[in-house]
XYZ file of C-alpha atoms in Angstrom:
174
model
C -41.607 -32.747 -58.120
C -40.647 -29.097 -58.037
C -38.799 -29.295 -61.362
C -41.683 -31.223 -62.921
C -44.123 -28.518 -61.818
C -41.882 -25.808 -63.280
C -41.642 -27.723 -66.582
C -45.424 -28.107 -66.696
C -45.761 -24.353 -66.172
C -43.375 -23.612 -69.065
C -45.226 -26.060 -71.305
C -48.580 -24.447 -70.491
C -47.177 -21.023 -71.404
C -45.957 -22.408 -74.739
C -49.386 -23.939 -75.408
C -51.063 -20.585 -74.717
C -48.677 -18.825 -77.073
C -49.438 -21.376 -79.767
C -53.196 -21.015 -79.226
C -52.909 -17.232 -79.602
C -51.124 -17.672 -82.930
C -54.101 -19.601 -84.283
C -55.875 -16.237 -84.779
C -53.148 -14.997 -87.118
C -53.404 -15.511 -90.869
C -51.226 -18.094 -92.576
C -48.959 -16.810 -95.311
C -47.542 -18.969 -98.047
C -45.175 -18.315 -100.918
C -44.812 -20.576 -103.925
C -42.348 -20.636 -106.794
C -42.309 -23.195 -109.624
C -40.344 -23.638 -112.824
C -42.085 -25.516 -115.600
C -40.442 -26.869 -118.661
C -42.061 -28.789 -121.477
C -40.164 -31.145 -123.705
C -39.311 -29.227 -126.851
C -41.465 -26.322 -125.803
C -41.243 -23.174 -123.857
C -40.343 -23.122 -120.248
C -42.161 -20.980 -117.782
C -42.059 -19.742 -114.247
C -44.845 -19.478 -111.801
C -44.888 -17.579 -108.510
C -47.635 -17.084 -106.018
C -48.430 -15.633 -102.637
C -51.267 -16.931 -100.480
C -52.959 -15.704 -97.361
C -55.374 -17.816 -95.311
C -57.590 -16.196 -92.719
C -59.304 -18.194 -89.996
C -63.004 -17.995 -90.830
C -64.308 -20.095 -87.977
C -63.088 -18.372 -84.803
C -64.802 -20.770 -82.428
C -62.018 -23.337 -82.640
C -59.135 -20.903 -81.924
C -61.162 -19.321 -79.102
C -61.744 -22.729 -77.551
C -58.074 -23.648 -77.857
C -57.077 -20.331 -76.295
C -59.557 -20.712 -73.436
C -58.337 -24.261 -72.799
C -54.699 -23.128 -72.847
C -55.470 -20.264 -70.425
C -57.239 -22.635 -68.041
C -54.370 -25.100 -68.290
C -51.862 -22.320 -67.575
C -53.835 -21.151 -64.554
C -53.915 -24.696 -63.188
C -50.237 -25.357 -63.756
C -49.262 -21.995 -62.251
C -51.330 -22.829 -59.173
C -49.751 -26.291 -58.936
C -46.246 -24.854 -59.343
C -46.949 -22.175 -56.710
C -48.302 -24.852 -54.346
C -45.198 -26.982 -54.920
C -42.893 -24.002 -54.274
C -44.802 -23.228 -51.070
C -44.610 -26.880 -49.986
C -40.851 -26.984 -50.584
C -40.334 -23.726 -48.668
C -42.542 -24.916 -45.802
C -40.870 -28.311 -45.517
C -37.376 -26.822 -45.834
C -38.136 -24.350 -43.065
C -39.728 -27.046 -40.905
C -36.809 -29.459 -41.322
C -34.298 -26.654 -40.707
C -36.060 -25.827 -37.443
C -36.262 -29.488 -36.416
C -32.581 -30.031 -37.256
C -31.483 -27.017 -35.195
C -33.788 -27.974 -32.325
C -32.401 -31.519 -32.140
C -28.823 -30.246 -32.324
C -29.505 -27.710 -29.562
C -31.107 -30.363 -27.341
C -28.191 -32.751 -27.899
C -25.744 -29.976 -26.993
C -27.737 -29.199 -23.819
C -27.644 -32.857 -22.812
C -23.904 -33.099 -23.465
C -22.933 -29.833 -21.774
C -25.374 -29.717 -18.887
C -27.655 -32.632 -18.125
C -25.218 -35.536 -18.507
C -22.457 -33.886 -16.413
C -25.009 -33.092 -13.684
C -26.359 -36.658 -13.730
C -22.794 -38.027 -13.684
C -21.931 -35.755 -10.755
C -25.037 -36.871 -8.866
C -24.181 -40.520 -9.479
C -20.583 -39.982 -8.308
C -21.835 -38.223 -5.169
C -24.310 -41.016 -4.338
C -21.660 -43.667 -5.025
C -19.191 -41.971 -2.654
C -21.876 -41.614 0.016
C -22.875 -45.252 -0.388
C -19.254 -46.401 -0.241
C -18.701 -44.358 2.923
C -21.829 -45.815 4.493
C -23.754 -42.520 4.585
C -26.073 -43.154 1.602
C -28.555 -45.836 0.748
C -28.531 -48.240 -2.179
C -31.859 -47.048 -3.609
C -30.579 -43.512 -4.155
C -27.429 -44.931 -5.799
C -29.530 -47.004 -8.224
C -31.851 -44.066 -8.950
C -28.925 -41.779 -9.746
C -27.404 -44.451 -11.998
C -30.751 -44.853 -13.769
C -30.953 -41.065 -14.225
C -27.449 -41.038 -15.739
C -28.330 -43.846 -18.180
C -31.609 -42.118 -19.042
C -29.819 -38.829 -19.757
C -27.251 -40.559 -21.981
C -30.011 -42.439 -23.807
C -31.908 -39.205 -24.375
C -28.709 -37.586 -25.657
C -28.176 -40.340 -28.227
C -31.852 -40.196 -29.180
C -31.483 -36.474 -29.894
C -28.338 -37.138 -31.961
C -30.208 -39.768 -33.940
C -33.137 -37.412 -34.570
C -30.673 -34.678 -35.549
C -29.121 -36.945 -38.194
C -32.565 -37.998 -39.430
C -33.767 -34.411 -39.849
C -30.442 -33.424 -41.435
C -31.041 -36.081 -44.090
C -34.604 -34.888 -44.675
C -33.374 -31.306 -44.964
C -30.863 -32.393 -47.605
C -33.684 -34.095 -49.514
C -35.847 -30.960 -49.502
C -32.959 -28.650 -50.397
C -31.701 -31.057 -53.048
C -27.981 -30.824 -52.329
C -25.446 -32.331 -49.945
C -25.333 -29.797 -47.118
C -21.819 -30.776 -46.033
C -20.489 -29.743 -49.457
C -22.672 -26.625 -49.757
C -21.243 -23.177 -49.274
C -22.707 -20.726 -46.807
């Protein structure tokens, strides 16, 4: 869509340039050699200049081309802004999901695993109750599920970021 908008903008500029040339006179040059059978041969040369007498048509074409250029420039600018906005948004989402996944892996899951191990040891020694053991196990499973959800969202936003940038980000240079 971005490339199509840029092509439309270039085409509108070319149309405006062509419309401006409609005000210029047309020059023509002619050269002809004539020969009659059994007679004299002759040469003919001519130069012609045509001026536009009716200026309403070129003015209308120029005004239309200017309006078309203004519209295509606005559409191209809007498309560039949309691409920049979406690229920035997906970059932020990708980094946020990666950061959350790293927090789960480095902090939340080890804490939940430690709490589960503690409640299991207490239950096995007869000092803890079964409800706390089940709750800590549920918290551990919930933390791991949230971690994998964040990884999944990270991969999803990474793919969207690649779409908006237009290249494979793993093969891109810094």
